Amino acid sequence: MAELSISRRTRRTPFTDRVIAAGVKGWTVYNHMLLPTHFGDVAAECRHLKTAVQVWDVACERQVEVRGPDAARLVQMLTPRDLRGVHPGRCLYTPMVDETGGMLNDPVTLKLAEDRWWISIADSDLLLWVKGLAYGFRLEVDVTEPDVSPLAVQGPLAETLMARVFGERVRDIRFFRFDLFDFRGRELVIARSGYSKQGGFEIYVDGADIGPALWDALFAAGADLDVRAGCPNLIERIESGLLSYGNDMTRENTPHECGLGRFCDTATAIGCVGRDALLRVASEGPVRQIRSLAISGPPLAPCADVWPVHAGGRAVGRVTSCAWSPDFETNVAIGMIRMTHWDDGTEVTVETPEGARRATVRERPFN
Amino acid sequence: MAELSISRRTRRTPFTDRVIAAGVKGWTVYNHMLLPTHFGDVAAECRHLKTAVQVWDVACERQVEVRGPDAARLVQMLTPRDLRGVHPGRCLYTPMVDETGGMLNDPVTLKLAEDRWWISIADSDLLLWVKGLAYGFRLEVDVTEPDVSPLAVQGPLAETLMARVFGERVRDIRFFRFDLFDFRGRELVIARSGYSKQGGFEIYVDGADIGPALWDALFAAGADLDVRAGCPNLIERIESGLLSYGNDMTRENTPHECGLGRFCDTATAIGCVGRDALLRVASEGPVRQIRSLAISGPPLAPCADVWPVHAGGRAVGRVTSCAWSPDFETNVAIGMIRMTHWDDGTEVTVETPEGARRATVRERPFN
């Protein structure tokens, strides 16, 4: 492995100094911004995430803010999920597709008000697509990237820690809802959400200036909870079947292939740019779909490229994420598998860089 | 410095295996793809680039292909550079702007035919902006990212090496022109261009499958020329005043601020989305502009963030790229400087992480 060369283009976050001080050992670049990947021991960090509480610098989940009289219309153009009747205060996982039904991003969309939305994006410059549509359709909206940097607090002790810093009212936030909380005179959106299945919150830090103070406040309040700096954990997210845009799906895939059909209301999401293209796949179903897999044999190095999947001499899919799970004592993986082999328990062969390995397809994630 | 964690999302190129075999020591991520940054000694690599020939994996310069009856109209919508009368076979450096005149990218655009263009992009998903406009304006075009991976051959011996592999006819390619050349039955676009001022070519490798064979052919033909694996060299590109999108300019900047006014024909580039917004700055000029700077004192570590520039107690700009130049025996830098202090020879102070340093503003690059 070689080092990441950091420049202004690989943007620092309000928390980068703290992450470095905490001993970060691996980075990736996500939305042109630094995202820590580990602090030296992914397996130990996974165990800690499942038992305590971690603070994650996920500022790279940039917001595309859409505001103005046509905001709701524009956001509906982006996604096949029906947004009518959604109340402010909700977070919605929203596949976003182009005119062919291909996935452009899989953000969480926050409805702040009828005329103000935040789209909390995965790794693609969705801003440019939204701006292009807004301009092309002459919509009355302003589309910007505000100075908002999410900080995640994840793990079973997250609620305890958050209540100490923001008050008992944080306990009332339901899953995928958000409310407003004060931090040193600044009103912050806090949602019960995050890129793990261990429970927790995402704080939308509005203004880089208060980032370090908030980080420090969480660590000061959580010393006895063994709070640690963390980051999206490769093992836990694969065990949990959490998809990664750019890894497990790209523009080539429909939401239905990604197992996101339940977030697509193609019958009613009138105005969605990709709706027509998705109608057929919505009614007939896809011919390949995301699955979890257990890959046999000793621990494999993480997937740095696509690994072909075979069965009976035929290509039946590919694996795109993989990690060794100490808890499940197998290599856990995510891949796209053809219909002929996607049933639970189907045996396939994965061509890994360390040779062919037997694997079992699973209809459900491990966690 | 921590390692870069490589995943499918940080895409490998057709040449990545060769780059690793050549001993790459630093990476960055550019257009969601691996870009080598150094092989262990940036200064030695700079010297070699200026005296011999290097092969660079710049596959991350992805192509946005625009084809169809409305292709020329759409490409003109993207840039304030007047594209009328441009003949196929030309490369054009084209600032691309949004409706506010803010820079979205600074690609080289290749006109393959009236109805087929390649936009060889810097680090932003320009594809999404182009697709958004195409859809919004209902243009008859197809906008795609083809399987084309540029490989640069740079340095004073580049022409000699290229002639050995592609024949004497490569010598006839004029600066920022391209022609078609055969490699193992595949017709490849080869342009006289590249991200250095040492001369050379960019080969648009059409099809990842032939990438390794082409790399090997160049090294086999160039052994006596001391051909080496290289990459865009931080020192040389700053000495040469070559801008880096995301580092030296962002969406906040107009082309005129970036010193790219000579590529803007705001009077005649009818149809450009950002034209109206640029008319005033085009006639009155910007109030800040890109400059080279010489920063005094011992070698500084490269710029990982914005460094403020002061003079007489006032903020007058910022530095965004910096490297120690052995040839010029100073820290060479690029920054955005206000009109009051942008004249050649103006003395300013740069706040570097290693303390305040005196610096001299230059109207021209070093190379």
XYZ file of C-alpha atoms in Angstrom:
734
model
C 0.000 0.000 0.000
C 1.212 3.494 -0.791
C 0.380 6.714 1.012
C -2.394 9.084 0.069
C -0.976 12.409 -1.103
C -3.153 15.070 0.483
C -3.807 18.341 -1.323
C -6.461 21.014 -1.142
C -8.388 19.008 -3.764
C -8.735 16.103 -1.317
C -10.508 18.459 1.050
C -9.940 18.415 4.784
C -12.964 18.388 7.071
C -13.665 20.353 10.264
C -12.576 17.188 12.117
C -9.464 16.166 10.165
C -7.032 17.445 12.798
C -8.837 15.404 15.454
C -8.858 12.300 13.246
C -5.117 12.588 12.687
C -4.544 13.133 16.401
C -6.575 9.958 17.038
C -4.063 7.994 14.962
C -5.787 7.419 11.633
C -3.894 4.826 9.565
C -5.956 4.690 6.375
C -7.801 7.205 4.230
C -10.008 7.167 1.231
C -11.264 10.102 -0.811
C -15.023 10.529 -0.969
C -16.750 13.464 -2.627
C -13.310 15.062 -3.032
C -12.870 14.938 0.749
C -10.871 12.919 3.271
C -12.671 9.967 4.837
C -10.804 7.839 7.391
C -10.966 4.071 6.719
C -9.249 2.630 9.791
C -7.121 3.336 12.817
C -4.878 0.314 12.566
C -7.103 -2.681 13.381
C -10.404 -2.954 11.500
C -11.439 -6.075 13.435
C -10.845 -4.492 16.857
C -12.673 -1.362 15.695
C -15.607 -3.536 14.576
C -15.788 -5.176 18.011
C -15.631 -1.792 19.727
C -18.354 -0.390 17.450
C -20.625 -3.273 18.446
C -20.060 -2.783 22.169
C -19.424 0.893 22.891
C -19.653 4.172 20.970
C -17.623 5.816 18.230
C -17.468 9.271 16.690
C -17.065 9.237 12.922
C -15.911 12.038 10.644
C -18.348 11.597 7.770
C -18.191 15.217 6.650
C -17.671 13.767 3.168
C -21.401 13.072 3.120
C -21.841 16.480 1.542
C -25.235 18.092 1.332
C -26.873 19.190 -1.883
C -29.241 21.873 -0.670
C -32.266 22.521 -2.883
C -34.325 25.530 -1.887
C -36.969 27.610 -3.547
C -40.546 27.351 -4.796
C -39.742 24.441 -7.148
C -37.629 22.491 -4.629
C -40.096 19.659 -4.026
C -40.700 19.247 -7.757
C -36.977 19.051 -8.453
C -36.247 16.523 -5.698
C -39.070 14.319 -7.014
C -37.467 14.477 -10.455
C -34.376 12.854 -8.976
C -35.859 9.773 -7.341
C -38.452 7.067 -8.049
C -39.444 7.197 -4.370
C -42.786 8.951 -3.973
C -42.171 12.068 -1.878
C -45.754 13.322 -1.723
C -47.091 13.663 1.784
C -43.676 13.482 3.402
C -43.532 15.677 6.504
C -40.572 17.878 7.416
C -38.384 16.093 9.946
C -38.069 12.907 7.909
C -34.983 11.299 6.436
C -35.598 9.201 3.354
C -33.244 6.746 1.729
C -33.660 7.747 -1.891
C -32.177 5.956 -4.885
C -31.410 8.650 -7.463
C -31.450 7.686 -11.103
C -30.798 9.120 -14.517
C -33.157 8.952 -17.491
C -32.148 5.323 -18.130
C -32.894 4.265 -14.562
C -29.187 3.974 -13.733
C -28.133 4.783 -10.181
C -26.429 8.175 -9.847
C -26.257 8.131 -6.052
C -28.043 6.604 -3.044
C -28.347 9.500 -0.613
C -30.422 10.105 2.463
C -32.750 13.010 1.700
C -33.865 15.289 4.543
C -36.985 17.356 4.142
C -36.315 20.525 6.141
C -39.359 22.314 4.755
C -41.542 22.114 1.670
C -39.152 24.496 -0.086
C -35.892 23.346 1.488
C -34.273 19.904 1.219
C -30.866 18.443 1.970
C -29.607 15.519 -0.068
C -26.848 13.844 1.937
C -24.872 12.241 -0.836
C -22.733 9.203 -1.500
C -19.642 9.481 -3.679
C -20.634 11.256 -6.900
C -21.032 14.935 -7.759
C -24.813 14.751 -7.693
C -24.816 18.545 -7.345
C -23.936 18.813 -11.040
C -26.849 16.609 -12.142
C -29.271 18.562 -9.960
C -27.936 21.897 -11.227
C -28.154 20.692 -14.824
C -31.778 19.655 -14.444
C -32.682 22.847 -12.580
C -31.170 24.934 -15.354
C -32.605 22.855 -18.167
C -36.122 22.994 -16.742
C -35.782 26.645 -15.675
C -36.863 25.802 -12.143
C -37.057 28.391 -9.401
C -34.532 26.825 -7.090
C -31.097 27.481 -5.709
C -28.849 24.396 -5.658
C -25.774 24.673 -3.453
C -23.326 22.777 -1.267
C -23.674 24.411 2.153
C -20.983 24.377 4.853
C -22.590 21.396 6.599
C -20.459 18.483 7.785
C -22.084 15.352 9.207
C -20.518 13.800 12.287
C -21.815 10.333 13.161
C -22.096 8.911 16.669
C -22.551 5.142 16.335
C -22.758 2.143 18.622
C -24.984 0.827 21.432
C -23.855 3.597 23.805
C -24.495 6.359 21.275
C -27.789 7.408 22.825
C -26.258 7.707 26.295
C -23.442 9.853 24.986
C -25.689 12.047 22.855
C -28.079 12.656 25.759
C -25.183 13.949 27.837
C -24.210 16.493 25.196
C -27.580 17.461 23.704
C -30.030 16.621 26.496
C -32.526 13.838 27.109
C -34.693 14.928 24.209
C -32.350 13.184 21.725
C -33.771 9.896 23.004
C -37.099 10.841 21.427
C -35.757 10.960 17.891
C -37.173 7.993 16.035
C -35.277 6.032 13.387
C -34.770 8.073 10.216
C -36.304 11.172 11.786
C -34.488 14.329 12.748
C -35.006 17.252 15.064
C -33.175 20.467 15.912
C -30.806 20.785 18.883
C -28.716 23.597 20.220
C -24.951 23.457 20.479
C -23.324 26.635 21.750
C -26.014 28.803 20.263
C -26.072 27.024 16.904
C -29.169 25.066 15.877
C -28.136 21.673 14.483
C -30.069 18.971 12.674
C -29.631 15.640 14.451
C -30.989 12.476 12.852
C -31.216 8.919 14.122
C -29.329 7.334 11.247
C -25.856 6.255 10.228
C -23.873 3.829 8.122
C -23.928 0.930 10.599
C -26.554 -1.329 12.150
C -25.312 -0.636 15.680
C -27.648 2.316 16.229
C -26.778 5.957 16.529
C -27.084 9.458 15.227
C -25.779 11.815 12.602
C -25.187 15.427 13.586
C -25.316 17.822 10.641
C -22.694 20.281 11.835
C -23.764 23.595 10.360
C -20.589 25.665 10.149
C -17.071 24.240 10.108
C -16.061 26.601 12.923
C -17.858 24.613 15.626
C -16.640 21.205 14.422
C -13.622 20.810 16.720
C -15.539 22.050 19.781
C -18.317 19.529 19.164
C -15.815 16.700 18.672
C -14.110 17.638 21.935
C -17.430 17.910 23.785
C -18.381 14.366 22.721
C -15.061 12.958 23.877
C -15.139 14.877 27.154
C -18.642 13.599 27.885
C -17.918 10.021 26.888
C -14.610 9.171 28.527
C -16.235 6.608 30.835
C -18.124 5.117 27.879
C -14.839 4.294 26.118
C -15.780 6.602 23.242
C -13.272 6.374 20.400
C -12.659 7.894 17.019
C -13.988 5.551 14.371
C -15.190 5.475 10.811
C -17.496 3.404 8.634
C -16.237 -0.091 9.391
C -15.657 -2.333 6.385
C -16.471 -5.552 8.255
C -19.600 -4.300 9.980
C -21.058 -2.642 6.911
C -20.639 -5.783 4.804
C -22.040 -7.996 7.577
C -24.996 -5.590 7.697
C -25.478 -5.562 3.925
C -25.041 -1.794 3.695
C -24.274 -0.913 0.098
C -21.522 1.422 -1.028
C -22.128 3.493 -4.148
C -19.205 3.092 -6.544
C -18.337 -0.249 -4.981
C -21.474 -2.368 -5.022
C -23.434 -0.362 -7.554
C -22.765 2.181 -10.276
C -24.583 4.005 -13.037
C -24.904 0.618 -14.752
C -27.346 -0.652 -12.133
C -31.017 -0.022 -11.531
C -32.307 0.407 -7.982
C -34.078 -2.910 -8.383
C -30.832 -4.695 -9.117
C -29.498 -3.109 -5.927
C -32.349 -4.580 -3.917
C -33.831 -1.118 -3.504
C -37.124 -1.817 -5.246
C -38.969 -1.141 -1.969
C -37.810 2.478 -2.196
C -39.195 2.842 -5.722
C -42.802 3.863 -6.227
C -42.694 3.795 -9.989
C -46.479 3.758 -10.252
C -46.910 7.045 -8.403
C -43.576 8.886 -8.492
C -44.769 11.101 -11.313
C -42.103 13.487 -12.468
C -39.122 11.261 -11.739
C -36.744 11.494 -14.678
C -35.994 7.759 -14.650
C -39.518 6.545 -14.022
C -40.367 5.459 -17.575
C -37.150 3.507 -17.836
C -37.874 1.701 -14.571
C -41.491 0.727 -15.202
C -40.638 -2.548 -16.901
C -38.004 -3.668 -14.414
C -40.378 -2.674 -11.601
C -43.094 -4.970 -12.912
C -40.932 -7.857 -14.154
C -38.091 -7.653 -11.670
C -34.383 -7.549 -12.413
C -32.360 -10.458 -13.782
C -29.510 -9.908 -11.318
C -29.550 -8.544 -7.813
C -27.396 -7.629 -4.833
C -26.760 -10.511 -2.480
C -24.621 -11.201 0.544
C -22.148 -14.052 0.232
C -20.062 -16.125 2.610
C -16.743 -16.937 0.967
C -14.977 -19.981 2.381
C -11.351 -20.401 3.336
C -8.824 -18.249 5.152
C -9.154 -14.450 5.436
C -9.081 -12.598 2.133
C -7.690 -9.099 1.649
C -10.430 -6.541 0.948
C -11.812 -6.360 -2.555
C -9.883 -3.795 -4.604
C -11.606 -4.685 -7.854
C -14.424 -6.804 -9.211
C -14.137 -10.563 -8.501
C -15.948 -12.789 -11.032
C -18.451 -15.335 -9.752
C -18.905 -18.645 -11.592
C -21.092 -21.714 -11.297
C -21.037 -24.778 -13.501
C -18.644 -23.056 -15.901
C -20.909 -20.043 -16.419
C -20.437 -16.449 -15.280
C -23.235 -15.764 -12.798
C -22.178 -12.525 -11.116
C -19.429 -10.632 -9.342
C -18.300 -9.726 -5.871
C -17.503 -6.070 -5.165
C -16.936 -5.888 -1.373
C -15.313 -8.399 0.951
C -13.803 -8.588 4.436
C -12.935 -11.262 6.974
C -15.477 -11.343 9.803
C -14.156 -12.576 13.142
C -17.717 -12.810 14.491
C -19.045 -14.963 11.654
C -15.720 -16.692 11.079
C -15.971 -16.392 7.337
C -15.256 -13.913 4.588
C -18.369 -11.769 4.296
C -19.062 -10.264 0.904
C -21.516 -8.326 -1.233
C -22.010 -8.941 -4.920
C -24.394 -8.878 -7.848
C -25.736 -12.360 -8.659
C -27.823 -13.562 -11.588
C -31.345 -14.792 -10.980
C -30.392 -18.400 -11.727
C -28.110 -18.468 -8.693
C -29.457 -15.856 -6.279
C -31.542 -18.163 -4.076
C -30.475 -18.518 -0.480
C -27.878 -21.230 -0.022
C -26.789 -21.484 -3.663
C -23.185 -22.591 -4.002
C -20.959 -20.604 -6.366
C -17.255 -20.059 -7.005
C -15.581 -16.662 -6.561
C -12.372 -15.877 -8.435
C -10.359 -13.994 -5.824
C -6.789 -12.705 -6.237
C -5.894 -15.543 -3.871
C -7.468 -18.189 -6.069
C -10.908 -19.714 -6.609
C -13.003 -20.033 -3.463
C -16.303 -21.724 -2.775
C -19.012 -19.364 -1.585
C -22.632 -19.457 -0.471
C -25.208 -16.940 -1.619
C -27.436 -15.465 1.110
C -30.728 -13.665 0.686
C -30.188 -11.767 3.953
C -27.174 -9.945 5.375
C -25.263 -11.446 8.316
C -26.217 -8.793 10.878
C 0.850 10.303 6.137
C -1.529 7.345 6.148
C -2.113 4.805 3.398
C -4.783 5.027 0.752
C -7.336 2.250 1.174
C -8.054 0.974 -2.311
C -11.502 -0.331 -3.205
C -13.450 -0.811 -6.402
C -14.754 2.739 -5.912
C -11.202 4.116 -6.265
C -11.062 2.536 -9.679
C -7.960 0.828 -11.003
C -6.751 1.734 -14.487
C -5.504 -0.500 -17.311
C -2.004 0.479 -16.150
C -2.305 0.168 -12.363
C -0.465 -3.167 -12.194
C 2.433 -1.649 -14.121
C 2.477 1.452 -11.901
C 2.637 -0.709 -8.779
C 5.390 -2.833 -10.317
C 7.302 0.397 -11.021
C 7.282 1.158 -7.291
C 4.635 3.833 -6.848
C 4.891 5.405 -3.367
C 1.995 7.893 -3.402
C -1.506 7.939 -4.815
C -4.311 10.369 -5.103
C -7.891 9.738 -6.230
C -9.020 11.639 -9.288
C -12.374 11.145 -10.972
C -12.907 8.154 -8.649
C -9.757 6.571 -10.068
C -6.188 5.928 -8.938
C -3.614 8.512 -9.993
C 0.007 8.022 -8.935
C 1.609 11.097 -7.327
C 5.228 9.995 -6.885
C 7.649 7.107 -6.930
C 9.645 8.106 -3.887
C 11.568 11.242 -4.917
C 9.566 14.046 -6.516
C 12.681 16.190 -7.075
C 14.587 13.399 -8.832
C 11.493 12.617 -10.913
C 11.261 16.299 -11.868
C 14.881 16.303 -13.043
C 14.333 13.107 -15.030
C 11.159 14.523 -16.615
C 13.156 17.536 -17.804
C 15.948 15.454 -19.334
C 14.524 12.146 -20.565
C 11.060 10.636 -21.068
C 8.369 9.306 -18.764
C 5.188 7.289 -19.225
C 2.296 8.506 -17.079
C -0.876 6.675 -16.137
C -3.397 9.482 -16.523
C -6.336 7.190 -17.228
C -8.157 9.256 -14.594
C -8.553 11.922 -17.267
C -11.849 10.298 -18.146
C -13.642 11.172 -21.351
C -17.143 12.544 -21.510
C -18.218 11.508 -24.989
C -20.950 13.608 -26.570
C -22.329 12.253 -29.806
C -25.385 12.885 -31.881
C -26.958 15.611 -34.028
C -26.962 18.149 -31.155
C -23.427 17.385 -29.943
C -21.825 20.642 -31.122
C -24.645 22.698 -29.659
C -24.335 20.955 -26.300
C -20.552 21.320 -26.093
C -20.899 25.033 -26.862
C -23.393 25.306 -23.990
C -20.644 24.135 -21.645
C -17.880 26.605 -22.438
C -17.411 30.322 -23.137
C -14.777 29.420 -25.702
C -16.152 29.913 -29.225
C -16.162 26.523 -30.915
C -17.495 27.610 -34.293
C -15.202 26.808 -37.174
C -13.111 24.362 -35.189
C -11.885 21.523 -37.383
C -11.835 17.874 -36.325
C -8.363 16.942 -35.119
C -8.085 19.826 -32.689
C -7.680 19.776 -28.920
C -9.054 22.833 -27.142
C -8.430 23.861 -23.580
C -11.962 24.746 -22.542
C -12.995 26.317 -19.247
C -16.423 24.897 -18.420
C -18.754 27.008 -16.353
C -22.159 26.885 -14.740
C -24.897 29.503 -15.118
C -23.096 31.790 -12.636
C -19.813 31.621 -14.553
C -18.244 29.385 -11.893
C -15.683 26.848 -13.062
C -17.015 23.278 -13.168
C -13.959 21.781 -14.834
C -11.056 22.778 -17.121
C -10.876 19.928 -19.614
C -9.204 19.527 -22.972
C -11.959 19.045 -25.543
C -11.247 16.974 -28.645
C -13.390 17.406 -31.716
C -13.497 13.980 -33.335
C -16.254 14.967 -35.768
C -19.030 17.531 -35.942
C -21.283 15.098 -34.108
C -18.713 13.451 -31.835
C -16.612 15.113 -29.119
C -14.475 13.927 -26.254
C -14.158 16.090 -23.163
C -11.038 14.961 -21.300
C -11.922 16.030 -17.801
C -10.251 17.258 -14.632
C -11.508 16.086 -11.235
C -15.278 16.594 -11.164
C -18.157 14.479 -12.462
C -18.767 16.769 -15.414
C -20.682 13.897 -17.020
C -23.586 14.588 -14.652
C -23.773 18.276 -15.590
C -23.669 17.428 -19.305
C -26.323 14.731 -18.899
C -28.517 17.093 -16.889
C -28.358 19.789 -19.551
C -28.916 17.288 -22.357
C -32.006 15.951 -20.637
C -33.334 19.361 -19.632
C -32.993 20.755 -23.139
C -34.178 17.497 -24.764
C -31.114 17.399 -26.991
C -30.493 14.595 -29.443
C -27.235 13.397 -27.969
C -25.808 10.424 -26.159
C -23.538 11.333 -23.249
C -21.314 8.529 -21.971
C -17.993 7.678 -20.351
C -16.308 5.398 -22.879
C -13.598 2.841 -22.034
C -10.825 5.269 -23.025
C -7.771 5.697 -20.791
C -5.186 8.362 -21.587
C -1.525 7.422 -21.244
C 0.893 10.352 -21.362
C 4.434 10.234 -22.724
C 6.230 13.346 -21.503
C 9.721 14.786 -21.627
C 12.250 15.960 -24.233
C 12.779 12.414 -25.543
C 9.047 11.716 -25.855
C 9.001 12.267 -29.622
C 11.893 9.883 -30.176
C 10.197 7.183 -28.149
C 6.795 7.695 -29.717
C 8.248 7.541 -33.240
C 9.760 4.154 -32.454
C 6.392 2.746 -31.370
C 3.969 4.547 -33.691
C 6.174 5.512 -36.639
C 7.750 8.736 -37.874
C 4.359 10.277 -38.594
C 3.874 11.137 -34.896
C 6.495 13.870 -35.384
C 4.030 15.682 -37.641
C 1.415 16.145 -34.900
C 1.377 19.821 -34.016
C 0.785 21.151 -30.500
C -2.801 20.558 -29.365
C -3.647 18.611 -32.491
C -4.319 14.922 -32.721
C -4.275 12.215 -35.337
C -5.077 8.519 -35.507
C -2.427 5.806 -35.182
C -2.557 2.045 -35.245
C -1.489 -0.120 -32.341
C -1.990 -3.835 -32.843
C -4.976 -3.306 -35.096
C -6.612 -0.705 -32.844
C -6.912 2.887 -34.077
C -5.876 5.278 -31.295
C -6.150 9.038 -30.946
C -2.733 10.523 -30.177
C -2.462 14.211 -29.284
C 0.547 16.430 -28.730
C -0.439 17.566 -25.264
C 0.082 16.766 -21.600
C 0.215 18.154 -18.100
C 3.846 19.356 -18.247
C 5.818 21.912 -20.205
C 8.484 19.372 -21.192
C 6.724 18.375 -24.399
C 5.067 15.124 -25.249
C 1.960 13.251 -26.194
C -1.215 11.780 -24.795
C -2.389 8.447 -26.174
C -6.122 7.902 -25.776
C -6.057 4.159 -25.203
C -9.342 2.923 -26.601
C -10.069 -0.309 -24.748
C -8.549 -1.302 -21.423
C -7.477 -4.656 -22.864
C -4.558 -3.195 -24.842
C -3.292 -0.982 -21.994
C -0.638 -3.286 -20.549
C 0.680 -4.239 -24.010
C 1.073 -0.582 -24.954
C 2.813 0.212 -21.673
C 5.221 -2.668 -22.258
C 5.852 -1.659 -25.863
C 6.847 1.852 -24.766
C 9.256 0.536 -22.149
C 10.728 -2.040 -24.519
C 11.335 0.610 -27.165
C 12.734 3.169 -24.745
C 15.217 1.253 -22.606
C 18.193 3.170 -24.036
C 16.312 6.459 -23.542
C 16.053 5.832 -19.780
C 12.263 5.777 -20.022
C 10.669 5.574 -16.593
C 7.218 5.406 -15.046
C 6.208 8.873 -13.936
C 3.178 10.968 -13.148
C 2.167 14.611 -13.146
C 5.059 16.137 -11.193
C 4.087 18.563 -8.446
C 7.247 20.657 -8.766
C 7.256 20.897 -12.542
C 3.570 21.681 -12.842
C 3.805 24.531 -10.316
C 6.986 25.886 -11.923
C 5.083 25.809 -15.224
C 1.985 27.495 -13.812
C -0.277 24.587 -14.769
C -3.489 24.865 -12.779
C -5.151 22.009 -10.945
C -8.936 22.031 -10.719
C -10.005 21.569 -7.115
C -6.667 22.890 -5.901
C -6.104 26.246 -7.562
C -9.684 26.879 -8.647
C -13.155 25.690 -7.779
C -16.766 26.451 -8.603
C -16.245 29.734 -6.754
C -13.931 31.076 -9.450
C -14.580 32.502 -12.888
C -12.280 31.601 -15.778
C -11.049 35.187 -15.716
C -9.935 34.863 -12.123
C -8.065 31.744 -13.191
C -6.200 33.703 -15.867
C -8.162 31.885 -18.544
C -9.804 34.952 -20.064
C -7.973 34.289 -23.339
C -10.016 31.082 -23.691
C -13.298 32.944 -23.228
C -15.017 34.470 -26.228
C -17.930 35.887 -24.314
C -18.879 38.190 -27.174
C -19.402 35.357 -29.629
C -19.860 32.134 -27.633
C -23.610 32.269 -28.095
C -25.366 29.447 -26.320
C -22.879 29.086 -23.472
C -24.860 28.648 -20.267
C -22.543 30.918 -18.285
C -22.055 33.576 -20.893
C -24.422 36.200 -19.469
C -22.838 35.867 -16.039
C -19.371 36.361 -17.507
C -20.050 39.389 -19.714
C -19.322 41.913 -16.974
C -16.186 40.269 -15.651
C -15.008 39.848 -19.232
C -15.270 43.584 -19.895
C -14.158 44.900 -16.511
C -11.736 42.161 -15.517
C -11.615 40.227 -12.267
C -10.606 41.685 -8.902
C -8.401 38.714 -8.045
C -6.410 36.445 -10.280
C -4.151 33.413 -10.356
C -0.477 34.235 -9.876
C 2.746 32.370 -9.377
C 4.635 33.131 -6.197
C 8.148 32.527 -4.909
C 7.984 31.832 -1.177
C 11.221 32.488 0.688
C 12.954 30.328 3.271
C 13.690 26.633 3.576
C 11.659 23.960 1.746
C 7.974 23.823 2.681
C 5.871 20.659 2.695
C 3.271 20.665 -0.106
C 0.102 22.660 0.415
C -2.595 20.457 1.942
C -5.003 23.318 2.478
C -5.420 27.005 1.708
C -2.645 29.283 3.000
C -3.743 32.901 3.633
C -1.771 35.718 1.998
C -1.425 39.062 3.797
C 0.134 42.429 3.062
C 0.176 45.451 5.326
C -2.210 43.754 7.726
C -4.840 43.050 5.049
C -5.904 39.748 3.520
C -4.906 39.919 -0.157
C -5.228 36.332 -1.343
C -4.329 32.715 -0.749
C -1.893 30.079 -1.870
C -3.280 26.700 -2.960
C -0.275 24.814 -4.392
C 3.348 24.814 -3.266
C 6.528 22.772 -3.690
C 10.253 23.254 -3.201
C 12.001 23.699 -6.536
C 15.626 22.566 -6.617
C 16.108 24.278 -10.002
C 14.839 27.675 -8.879
C 16.080 27.238 -5.313
C 12.871 28.577 -3.828
C 9.410 27.403 -2.883
C 7.316 27.749 -6.014
C 3.623 28.349 -5.509
C 0.314 29.161 -7.164
C -2.356 31.298 -5.548
C -5.209 33.714 -6.059
C -4.113 37.335 -5.407
C -6.160 40.517 -5.216
C -5.697 43.222 -7.840
C -4.010 45.556 -5.345
C -1.106 43.134 -4.964
C -0.962 41.107 -8.166
C 1.667 43.149 -9.995
C 4.939 41.436 -10.755
C 7.396 41.738 -7.898
C 4.893 42.674 -5.174
C 5.999 41.517 -1.750
C 3.438 39.690 0.388
C 3.372 37.392 3.418
C 2.121 33.801 3.244
C 0.831 32.090 6.392
C 2.233 28.588 6.006
C 1.870 25.756 8.543
C 5.578 26.383 9.217
C 5.013 30.058 10.007
C 4.776 33.333 8.123
C 7.041 33.587 5.068
C 7.868 36.470 2.785
C 6.890 35.866 -0.824
C 7.096 37.600 -4.183
C 4.213 37.692 -6.630
C 5.066 36.853 -10.261
C 3.016 37.613 -13.349
C 4.625 34.694 -15.197
C 5.316 31.098 -14.198
C 8.890 29.963 -13.531
C 9.220 27.623 -16.511
